Amino acid sequence: MERRNADLLLGVVLVLLAVGLDVYIRMQPWYRPEASVIDDSSFFPLAACRILCLLSLFHLFKTWKSRPEACRISINGRGLGLVLLWTVYALCLDRAGFLLAGWVALSLSQLLCGERRWKPVLSVGFGLPLFLYVVLGKLLGVSFPKGIIFF
Amino acid sequence: MFDGMYEGFAMVFTWYSLMLVCIGVTAGTVFGAVPGLTGGIAIAILLPFTFYMNIVEGMCLLGGIYVGGEFGGSIAAVLFGTPGSPSAGITVLDGYTLAQKGFPNKALQTALYASAAAGLCSSFLMVFLSAVIASLALLFGPAEYFSVILFSLVLIATIGVTVSWERGFIAVVLGLLFSFVGSDPVNADHRLTFGSLSLTSGLPLIPVLVGLFVGAEVIKQTGNVRPAGEGGVRFDNAEDRLSGREFCSLLPVIGRGTLIGTVIGALPGLNSAVAAMLNYGISRKCSKHPELYGTGCIEGIAAPESANNGTVGPTLCPLLTLGIPGSGTAALFLGALLMQGITPGPMIFETTPYLMYGMFFAFALSSVILVVVGRILFRGARYIPLIPVQIINSCIILFCAAGAYAANSLLSDVFVLLFFMTIGYFMQLFRLPIIPLLIAYLLGQLLETNLRRALLVSDNGWAVFFTQPLSACFLAATAVLIAVVAYKRKAGREHNASPDRE
């Protein structure tokens, strides 16, 4: 995507976000326009939404008037895949447990990051969750989900 | 004052604290040396684990990382010509050139001693200066607090960012919006929670900090593969060492770096890279042989390194005295303090003086230990920047996830972490600065509470912000800052449009 188009997209997203939040806040029971600033819980969020809207419109206008830049931006698909993988890890954490979920997720994560040598993948993949489990779980007393491995 | 000093000193100089400082300095140096990773990322990763230590011990660990991280950037700069951190960018000019001439050890020793000396001096300077600043901060009421927070946010959004000012302000407003999630501080209304019960107490601090700080770098670097192996620089020159006479000749440069670092570090929004660049420029101007700068002279290494490590203690000065973090790293320290139930501000000198002095002693101790750890790490330093980043990044995510979970034992915190990692990545992609968002997120509640408290005290009269002298001063300074930024923008536009330029 061209840098200028990306900036335009950013501006549009931010304007939509600000307007959407503004509408959402007005529909909430804590929106009390008749109250003073001291009692009005919605004063600051609404003010922030309006400032965001103004700034985003200014950003849009400025980008619209600017010349296109030569550089392009690209989204790192692998990076987002990594986030997805760790989201699945978080979803499975309770059932599978910290160790099992950590072993699988860390090994897959290294493969996704581009590591192809199986020795480091397996040694780090198995070693680090175990190390964290011992240090945090056993020494510092953090209660990690045990899942299907009962120790 | 001296009781607090003694207590802080005694708490830092225990075997356990010494061990934590050693671990911190080593971790910080290694993280600082790996291009793409920084000492800040190491602080973010280890931040949740300080919850299980007492506050001074936690500060010893984080302080060690911070000091090590500021120096670590110079290792990659000297050996590979790639700065490990932005503040080491200017060290490349002389450090890498000197290493290429066959003196890598001398270049690293210069960077190490200059960093340690400046860090030590600025830490001791801050022990005394902080008490003075905090006594002034005791004059602050809600109106003054509101004004100074507003000033800091504007400063961070304008001066503190390299991109256009409106992006800085957008980041600040987004940070404020995130800070409003949860219970309202006066009426306890559940705001912006979207029906989620886990958000009623607000967004969890640690996952937000860690996610924003670490996420962008990790996601950006995913897919970059760097094979492990040996670096090209050899340490086999017998004359490759810094002599005592050479070090003495560097003392004026280091002294200047300490002062510049102290002043720049204490100002919100300015970072160590600015201090490093400034001291390099001034030292070059003051030098009898300015033509040698850039050709591998040791003064050209000592100048930036002393200035960037000189910022270490003073960076925390606005945080500890006013409760306002002036940089991303200070924001992480604020997170560590809040996690332990300590709210920084002028009263910290009254309530927990040992912590205040303990922190600066920890920085001073870290600077001393840096000399020992740095010398040990030198031989292996050539391997550090070649650690396979694809393995490190995966490990970092597991560390962050475990840390986010460990803080509250809540699974939802891991989801918040991943969400903010993604936000951080997209912010960097779309050139929105992360640090202003982070600081605004931390200060948002304070800003709102103080405004409402000031209005309550003054019976809903807005004039209180202009009639209180200190508050009026900060509001005027904010207005001047905005005017200067607007003027510079206009001047820049006219300069770009001038026919000479075309």
XYZ file of C-alpha atoms in Angstrom:
653
model
C 0.000 0.000 0.000
C 1.270 3.482 -0.814
C 2.238 5.545 2.224
C -0.217 8.319 1.331
C -3.098 5.871 0.957
C -2.169 4.327 4.285
C -2.262 7.750 5.928
C -5.674 8.426 4.374
C -6.898 5.062 5.637
C -5.587 5.902 9.099
C -7.439 9.211 9.072
C -10.710 7.593 8.001
C -10.419 4.841 10.622
C -9.717 7.365 13.357
C -12.640 9.599 12.341
C -14.960 6.576 12.329
C -13.604 5.496 15.699
C -14.128 8.938 17.221
C -17.660 9.294 15.825
C -18.575 5.731 16.796
C -17.363 6.235 20.355
C -19.177 9.555 20.582
C -22.453 7.889 19.576
C -21.797 4.958 21.914
C -21.146 7.249 24.889
C -24.370 9.185 24.238
C -26.316 5.934 24.465
C -24.868 5.014 27.868
C -26.665 5.538 31.215
C -23.628 7.451 32.519
C -24.064 10.133 29.858
C -25.503 13.061 31.809
C -25.268 16.246 29.745
C -27.141 18.273 32.376
C -24.578 17.487 35.113
C -21.606 19.712 35.909
C -18.086 18.645 34.890
C -17.472 17.424 38.437
C -20.373 14.957 38.285
C -20.344 14.148 34.587
C -18.586 10.832 33.945
C -18.877 11.323 30.197
C -17.222 14.755 30.012
C -13.659 13.579 29.520
C -14.362 10.636 27.186
C -16.601 12.829 25.030
C -14.070 15.644 24.962
C -11.351 13.166 23.958
C -13.570 11.789 21.160
C -14.197 15.269 19.783
C -10.532 16.237 19.904
C -9.657 12.945 18.215
C -12.216 13.644 15.512
C -10.813 17.134 14.877
C -7.218 15.925 14.806
C -8.115 13.057 12.473
C -9.944 15.409 10.111
C -6.910 17.697 10.119
C -4.685 14.698 9.423
C -6.955 13.635 6.555
C -6.949 17.135 5.073
C -3.174 17.442 5.388
C -2.606 14.042 3.793
C -5.081 14.856 1.024
C -3.149 18.029 0.176
C 0.279 16.344 0.369
C 2.188 14.857 -2.528
C 2.329 11.058 -2.840
C 5.429 9.532 -1.235
C 7.589 7.036 -3.049
C 7.745 4.584 -0.159
C 5.199 1.858 0.402
C 4.168 0.005 3.517
C 3.465 -3.677 3.789
C 1.817 -5.622 6.569
C 3.907 -8.425 8.025
C 1.545 -11.370 7.580
C 3.831 -13.686 9.512
C 3.818 -11.268 12.433
C 0.037 -11.246 12.529
C 0.096 -15.033 12.182
C 2.274 -15.072 15.271
C -0.330 -13.057 17.183
C -3.012 -15.470 15.984
C -0.938 -18.445 17.124
C -0.507 -16.955 20.595
C -4.211 -16.103 20.748
C -4.938 -19.784 20.186
C -2.369 -20.499 22.916
C -4.250 -18.202 25.299
C -7.552 -19.883 24.404
C -6.106 -23.332 25.083
C -4.093 -22.329 28.150
C -6.767 -23.275 30.671
C -7.471 -26.699 29.208
C -4.011 -27.721 28.014
C -2.061 -26.139 30.858
C 0.922 -23.795 30.867
C 3.523 -26.441 30.040
C 1.831 -28.274 27.193
C 0.447 -25.120 25.596
C 3.845 -23.437 25.987
C 5.734 -26.348 24.397
C 3.491 -26.451 21.364
C 3.097 -22.694 20.928
C 6.790 -21.875 21.399
C 7.925 -24.590 18.979
C 5.393 -23.538 16.339
C 6.222 -19.908 16.957
C 9.910 -20.484 16.214
C 9.015 -22.311 13.016
C 6.737 -19.442 12.029
C 9.517 -16.947 12.745
C 11.744 -18.766 10.276
C 13.891 -21.062 12.414
C 14.402 -24.331 10.530
C 16.962 -26.178 12.676
C 15.054 -28.740 14.717
C 17.534 -28.885 17.623
C 17.084 -25.271 18.785
C 13.360 -25.449 18.059
C 12.901 -28.453 20.311
C 15.390 -27.530 23.025
C 14.143 -23.948 23.413
C 10.525 -24.989 22.841
C 10.650 -27.496 25.679
C 13.231 -25.852 27.904
C 11.877 -22.321 28.292
C 8.304 -23.185 29.381
C 9.776 -25.673 31.843
C 12.223 -23.040 33.148
C 9.436 -20.473 33.544
C 7.186 -23.040 35.188
C 9.869 -23.918 37.733
C 10.990 -20.336 38.427
C 7.597 -18.654 38.441
C 5.303 -21.509 39.380
C 7.391 -23.269 41.966
C 9.747 -20.592 43.328
C 7.567 -17.461 43.096
C 4.245 -19.210 43.643
C 2.402 -18.131 40.486
C -0.548 -20.490 39.962
C -0.322 -21.354 36.280
C -3.133 -23.444 34.788
C -2.099 -27.090 35.134
C -4.349 -28.531 32.439
C -3.759 -32.146 31.578
C -0.269 -32.375 33.100
C -0.675 -32.784 36.834
C 2.540 -31.585 38.487
C 16.924 13.059 54.525
C 20.018 11.250 55.815
C 17.940 8.555 57.534
C 16.216 7.813 54.248
C 19.554 7.826 52.472
C 21.032 5.395 54.942
C 17.999 3.092 54.757
C 18.037 3.159 50.943
C 21.762 2.463 50.935
C 21.332 -0.468 53.317
C 18.508 -1.960 51.226
C 20.521 -1.774 48.006
C 23.742 -3.188 49.375
C 22.499 -6.692 50.201
C 23.669 -9.862 48.463
C 20.254 -10.430 46.904
C 20.057 -6.882 45.537
C 23.613 -7.130 44.239
C 22.715 -10.337 42.449
C 19.635 -8.680 40.920
C 21.724 -5.727 39.754
C 24.215 -8.134 38.130
C 21.384 -10.011 36.384
C 19.814 -6.737 35.301
C 23.038 -5.236 33.950
C 23.847 -8.430 32.035
C 20.338 -8.738 30.590
C 20.243 -5.044 29.705
C 23.644 -5.147 28.012
C 22.724 -8.217 25.976
C 19.337 -6.797 24.958
C 20.877 -3.427 24.168
C 23.514 -5.090 22.004
C 21.080 -7.029 19.819
C 19.904 -4.720 17.034
C 16.120 -4.444 17.159
C 15.939 -5.144 20.870
C 16.492 -2.494 23.529
C 16.969 -2.252 27.247
C 13.386 -0.930 27.376
C 12.094 -4.204 25.955
C 14.066 -6.124 28.588
C 12.523 -3.926 31.303
C 9.054 -4.544 29.870
C 9.597 -8.309 29.809
C 10.878 -8.542 33.377
C 8.545 -5.898 34.809
C 5.750 -8.299 35.897
C 8.215 -10.428 37.826
C 9.192 -7.528 40.110
C 5.737 -7.927 41.633
C 7.194 -10.831 43.587
C 10.106 -8.803 44.981
C 10.157 -5.929 47.425
C 10.126 -2.553 45.699
C 13.822 -1.700 46.175
C 14.884 -5.127 44.910
C 12.606 -4.681 41.903
C 14.172 -1.287 41.238
C 17.649 -2.862 41.485
C 16.723 -5.311 38.729
C 15.071 -2.709 36.490
C 17.774 -0.102 37.187
C 20.466 -2.614 36.246
C 18.692 -3.378 32.971
C 18.303 0.306 32.191
C 21.978 1.105 32.799
C 23.125 -2.008 30.918
C 20.752 -1.308 28.039
C 22.047 2.232 27.532
C 25.607 0.904 27.266
C 24.726 -2.280 25.366
C 23.708 -0.349 22.273
C 27.316 0.687 21.778
C 28.543 -2.930 21.440
C 26.758 -3.507 18.146
C 27.645 0.056 17.090
C 31.368 -0.520 17.647
C 31.671 -4.094 16.400
C 29.169 -4.147 13.553
C 28.448 -0.538 12.662
C 24.789 -1.133 13.509
C 23.610 0.713 16.616
C 21.894 -1.626 19.050
C 19.754 1.280 20.277
C 18.952 4.761 18.866
C 21.161 6.488 21.437
C 24.189 4.579 20.142
C 23.591 5.790 16.592
C 26.269 8.456 16.791
C 28.774 6.103 18.470
C 29.024 4.285 15.129
C 30.916 7.222 13.596
C 34.029 6.864 15.726
C 33.486 3.527 17.443
C 33.116 1.452 14.304
C 35.947 3.306 12.564
C 38.277 2.662 15.503
C 37.277 -1.019 15.564
C 37.981 -1.281 11.841
C 41.442 0.163 12.466
C 42.142 -2.820 14.733
C 41.190 -1.336 18.120
C 37.780 -2.803 18.964
C 38.720 -3.402 22.585
C 39.845 0.201 23.027
C 36.612 1.469 21.488
C 34.504 -0.734 23.755
C 36.537 0.192 26.837
C 36.103 3.892 26.070
C 32.352 3.439 25.697
C 32.201 1.357 28.872
C 34.207 3.674 31.118
C 32.524 6.811 29.804
C 29.081 5.236 30.315
C 29.875 4.021 33.812
C 31.497 7.271 34.974
C 28.669 9.466 33.673
C 25.991 7.122 35.042
C 27.644 7.110 38.459
C 28.041 10.902 38.627
C 24.507 11.695 37.411
C 22.999 9.210 39.881
C 24.747 10.892 42.815
C 23.781 14.291 41.447
C 20.155 13.199 41.429
C 20.278 11.995 45.044
C 20.656 15.635 46.096
C 18.755 17.403 43.313
C 15.595 15.296 43.678
C 15.076 16.420 47.259
C 15.199 20.061 46.125
C 12.782 19.486 43.231
C 10.416 17.518 45.452
C 10.307 20.334 48.000
C 9.070 22.595 45.173
C 6.572 19.942 44.122
C 5.000 20.107 47.590
C 3.553 23.472 46.528
C 1.384 21.692 43.967
C -2.388 21.449 44.445
C -4.953 19.861 42.053
C -5.001 22.878 39.710
C -1.201 22.895 39.442
C -1.146 19.155 38.891
C -3.695 19.393 36.096
C -1.689 22.144 34.401
C 1.646 20.385 34.712
C 0.198 17.125 33.345
C -1.335 19.024 30.433
C 2.019 20.708 29.801
C 3.831 17.349 29.905
C 1.389 15.751 27.472
C 1.748 18.634 25.025
C 5.527 18.501 25.417
C 5.627 14.787 24.750
C 3.263 15.091 21.768
C 5.248 17.881 20.139
C 8.917 17.889 21.144
C 9.126 14.211 22.010
C 8.093 12.839 18.610
C 9.995 12.821 15.354
C 6.884 12.600 13.179
C 4.347 15.399 12.629
C 2.793 16.989 15.710
C -0.792 15.958 14.937
C 0.259 12.309 15.080
C 1.737 12.949 18.520
C -1.534 14.519 19.667
C -3.592 11.702 18.134
C -1.476 9.206 20.103
C -1.993 11.227 23.293
C -5.788 11.342 22.810
C -5.896 7.598 22.105
C -3.913 7.026 25.301
C -6.369 9.189 27.242
C -9.295 7.206 25.834
C -7.679 3.958 26.954
C -7.148 5.436 30.420
C -10.878 6.242 30.728
C -11.824 2.564 30.419
C -13.133 1.298 33.762
C -14.727 2.907 36.769
C -15.096 6.671 36.863
C -12.909 8.048 39.707
C -15.741 10.170 41.206
C -19.065 8.420 40.445
C -17.760 4.866 39.900
C -19.743 4.593 36.640
C -18.431 1.824 34.398
C -17.200 3.689 31.345
C -16.210 2.269 27.950
C -16.248 -1.296 29.249
C -18.578 -2.540 26.463
C -20.269 -4.794 28.985
C -17.101 -6.629 29.979
C -16.813 -7.290 33.698
C -13.041 -7.745 33.532
C -12.695 -4.159 32.297
C -14.581 -2.567 35.189
C -11.335 -1.939 37.062
C -9.749 -0.509 33.932
C -7.321 -1.926 31.421
C -4.683 -3.964 33.255
C -1.490 -1.933 33.503
C 1.195 -4.522 32.835
C -0.272 -6.149 29.685
C -0.853 -2.699 28.162
C 2.678 -1.493 28.911
C 4.363 -4.709 27.850
C 2.183 -5.186 24.772
C 2.786 -1.693 23.437
C 6.467 -1.667 24.254
C 7.343 -5.095 22.946
C 4.671 -5.957 20.399
C 5.630 -3.589 17.621
C 9.241 -4.746 17.499
C 8.491 -8.448 17.788
C 5.764 -8.501 15.145
C 7.796 -6.299 12.810
C 10.819 -8.581 13.045
C 8.919 -11.832 12.563
C 10.286 -13.561 9.509
C 13.713 -11.874 9.721
C 16.114 -14.775 9.956
C 19.678 -14.254 11.142
C 21.896 -17.316 11.362
C 23.961 -17.817 14.488
C 27.695 -17.559 13.952
C 30.850 -15.652 14.754
C 31.393 -11.979 14.108
C 34.224 -10.677 11.983
C 36.057 -8.502 14.530
C 39.163 -9.962 16.188
C 40.554 -8.997 19.581
C 44.175 -9.993 18.976
C 45.972 -6.647 19.001
C 48.255 -6.396 22.053
C 48.086 -2.580 22.062
C 44.324 -2.593 21.852
C 43.538 -1.091 25.267
C 42.629 2.258 26.798
C 45.475 3.645 28.912
C 45.006 5.593 32.150
C 46.418 8.724 30.507
C 43.929 8.445 27.652
C 41.067 8.023 30.092
C 42.170 11.135 32.017
C 42.150 13.101 28.767
C 38.500 12.116 28.359
C 37.395 13.518 31.711
C 36.247 16.946 30.378
C 34.175 15.215 27.692
C 32.666 12.846 30.259
C 31.957 15.721 32.671
C 30.172 17.637 29.930
C 28.255 14.503 28.985
C 27.156 14.029 32.589
C 25.800 17.569 32.811
C 24.081 17.470 29.408
C 22.662 14.034 30.166
C 21.363 15.215 33.535
C 19.608 18.257 32.074
C 18.182 16.489 28.993
C 17.168 13.459 31.019
C 15.233 15.552 33.522
C 13.149 17.186 30.771
C 10.042 15.240 29.768
C 9.926 14.181 26.142
C 13.647 14.331 25.369
C 15.576 11.085 25.241
C 19.125 9.834 25.521
C 19.647 9.968 21.743
C 19.181 13.761 21.891
C 21.689 14.035 24.747
C 24.205 11.857 22.884
C 23.938 13.910 19.713
C 24.118 17.199 21.606
C 27.243 16.257 23.547
C 28.921 14.939 20.413
C 28.287 18.243 18.651
C 29.408 20.400 21.591
C 32.502 18.286 22.270
C 33.480 18.555 18.648
C 33.146 22.319 18.755
C 35.122 22.570 21.999
C 37.851 20.203 20.826
C 41.296 21.410 19.762
C 41.182 18.848 16.970
C 37.609 18.763 15.664
C 38.853 17.294 12.390
C 39.606 14.023 14.214
C 35.942 13.439 15.053
C 34.523 10.788 12.780
C 37.923 9.242 12.093
C 37.946 6.910 15.091
C 38.964 9.195 17.966
C 38.128 8.118 21.510
C 36.560 11.513 22.363
C 33.981 10.832 19.657
C 33.015 7.626 21.473
C 33.104 9.020 25.017
C 30.950 12.051 24.186
C 27.739 10.253 23.129
C 28.191 7.360 25.525
C 28.673 9.565 28.592
C 25.667 11.704 27.658
C 23.297 8.805 27.045
C 24.191 7.101 30.317
C 24.050 10.476 32.068
C 20.308 10.558 31.370
C 19.623 7.330 33.270
C 18.973 8.704 36.776
C 17.534 12.093 35.778
C 14.955 10.471 33.452
C 13.151 9.348 36.580
C 13.289 12.782 38.193
C 9.941 14.112 36.832
C 8.380 10.745 37.647
C 9.543 10.594 41.231
C 9.049 14.248 42.100
C 5.849 15.038 40.185
C 4.560 11.591 39.292
C 4.906 12.345 35.580
C 6.864 9.911 33.407
C 8.901 11.845 30.857
C 9.907 8.885 28.685
C 8.871 5.367 27.761
C 11.313 3.833 30.212
C 10.067 6.105 32.992
C 6.537 4.930 32.136
C 7.666 1.351 32.716
C 9.169 2.340 36.064
C 5.864 4.010 36.927
C 4.147 0.733 36.103
C 6.491 -1.094 38.476
C 5.801 1.390 41.266
C 2.017 1.368 40.781
C 2.040 -2.421 40.748
C 3.570 -2.313 44.239
C 0.933 0.181 45.400
C 3.264 3.184 45.409
C 2.099 6.366 43.692
C 5.069 8.571 42.846
C 4.896 12.287 43.604
C 6.372 14.814 46.017
C 5.023 12.901 49.010
C 7.250 9.971 48.153
C 10.047 11.792 50.023
C 7.879 11.857 53.114
C 6.307 8.395 52.898
C 9.033 6.221 51.376
C 12.316 8.170 51.332
C 14.324 4.931 51.306
C 12.802 4.035 47.938
C 13.815 7.327 46.389
C 17.398 7.127 47.515
C 17.479 3.368 47.055
C 16.662 3.819 43.371
C 19.463 6.272 42.764
C 21.904 4.143 44.742
C 20.791 1.192 42.617
C 21.620 3.199 39.479
C 24.996 4.171 40.930
C 25.732 0.569 41.880
C 24.626 -0.594 38.424
C 27.122 1.808 36.865
C 29.923 0.299 38.954
C 28.854 -3.268 38.208
C 28.572 -2.356 34.530
C 32.368 -1.997 34.444
C 32.833 -5.549 35.735
C 30.053 -7.132 33.665
C 31.026 -5.154 30.570
C 34.628 -6.339 30.720
C 33.494 -9.947 31.097
C 31.048 -9.615 28.212
C 33.593 -8.019 25.840
C 35.127 -11.297 24.696
C 31.773 -12.784 23.941
C 30.397 -9.507 22.681
C 31.119 -10.298 19.060
C 28.590 -13.114 19.273
C 25.815 -11.092 20.935
C 24.414 -9.271 17.905
C 24.383 -12.592 16.059
C 21.986 -14.347 18.433
C 19.248 -15.727 16.149
C 16.465 -13.187 16.444
C 13.835 -15.679 15.264
C 14.332 -17.685 18.464
C 14.583 -14.624 20.724
C 11.293 -13.170 19.459
C 9.348 -16.340 20.199
C 10.873 -16.529 23.666
C 9.968 -12.879 24.285
C 6.294 -13.548 23.562
C 6.227 -16.486 25.980
C 7.959 -14.357 28.628
C 5.432 -11.555 28.086
C 2.455 -13.922 28.176
C 3.730 -15.572 31.372
C 4.415 -12.151 32.904
C 0.996 -10.794 31.954
C -0.673 -13.841 33.442
C 1.514 -13.871 36.560
C 0.594 -10.319 37.605
C -3.097 -11.089 38.327
C -3.495 -14.781 37.410
C -6.118 -13.742 34.862
C -6.340 -15.215 31.387
C -8.004 -12.055 30.095
C -4.715 -10.204 30.726
C -3.027 -12.380 28.092
C -5.688 -11.349 25.555
C -5.186 -7.693 26.496
C -1.445 -8.189 25.974
C -1.958 -9.658 22.494
C -4.454 -6.926 21.600
C -2.004 -4.186 22.565
C 0.856 -5.934 20.787
C -1.211 -5.694 17.617
C -2.124 -2.070 18.351
C 1.569 -1.281 18.869
C 2.484 -2.914 15.577
C -0.156 -1.053 13.589
C 0.753 2.221 15.291
C 4.347 1.825 14.209
C 3.250 0.814 10.715
C 1.091 3.933 10.392
C 3.763 6.152 11.998
C 1.824 6.910 15.158
C 4.254 7.309 18.078
C 3.778 4.769 20.865
C 5.413 6.577 23.799
C 2.932 9.519 23.919
C 0.065 7.007 23.968
C 1.713 5.089 26.768
C 2.326 8.172 28.888
C -1.157 9.584 28.244
C -2.635 6.232 29.243
C -0.737 6.396 32.534
C -1.592 10.042 33.203
C -5.196 10.127 31.955
C -6.849 9.243 35.246
C -4.594 11.672 37.108
C -5.457 14.459 34.671
C -9.182 13.879 35.045
C -9.118 13.446 38.817
C -7.123 16.628 39.358
C -9.339 18.704 37.058
C -12.474 17.546 38.831
C -10.863 17.967 42.247
C -9.730 21.510 41.408
C -13.233 22.385 40.201
C -14.720 20.887 43.350
C -12.414 22.957 45.561
C -13.131 26.147 43.623
C -16.898 25.538 43.506
C -16.906 24.747 39.795
C -14.931 27.867 38.902
C -12.573 27.437 35.955
C -10.692 30.595 36.937
C -8.757 28.613 39.529
C -6.423 27.364 36.784
C -5.445 30.922 35.878
C -5.419 32.548 39.314
C -3.011 30.072 40.908
C 0.463 31.339 39.887
C 2.126 27.975 39.275
C -0.859 26.652 37.360
C -1.012 29.820 35.255
C 2.723 29.507 34.512
C 2.346 25.959 33.237
C -0.718 26.846 31.159
C 1.169 29.794 29.668
C 4.125 27.508 28.944
C 1.736 25.081 27.224
C 0.339 27.892 25.084
C 3.850 29.095 24.194
C 4.876 25.549 23.281
C 1.908 25.143 20.949
C 2.591 28.574 19.406
C 6.271 27.722 18.837
C 5.383 24.412 17.204
C 2.786 26.116 14.985
C 5.283 28.857 14.047
C 8.014 26.332 13.239
C 5.579 24.380 11.104
C 4.597 27.507 9.202
C 8.239 28.533 8.790
C 9.094 25.049 7.565
C 6.260 25.160 5.032
C 7.392 28.539 3.722
C 10.985 27.293 3.534
C 9.864 24.272 1.509
C 7.828 26.464 -0.830
C 10.574 29.092 -1.359
C 11.815 29.438 -4.990
C 15.482 29.050 -3.897
C 14.753 25.573 -2.658
C 12.942 24.619 -5.800
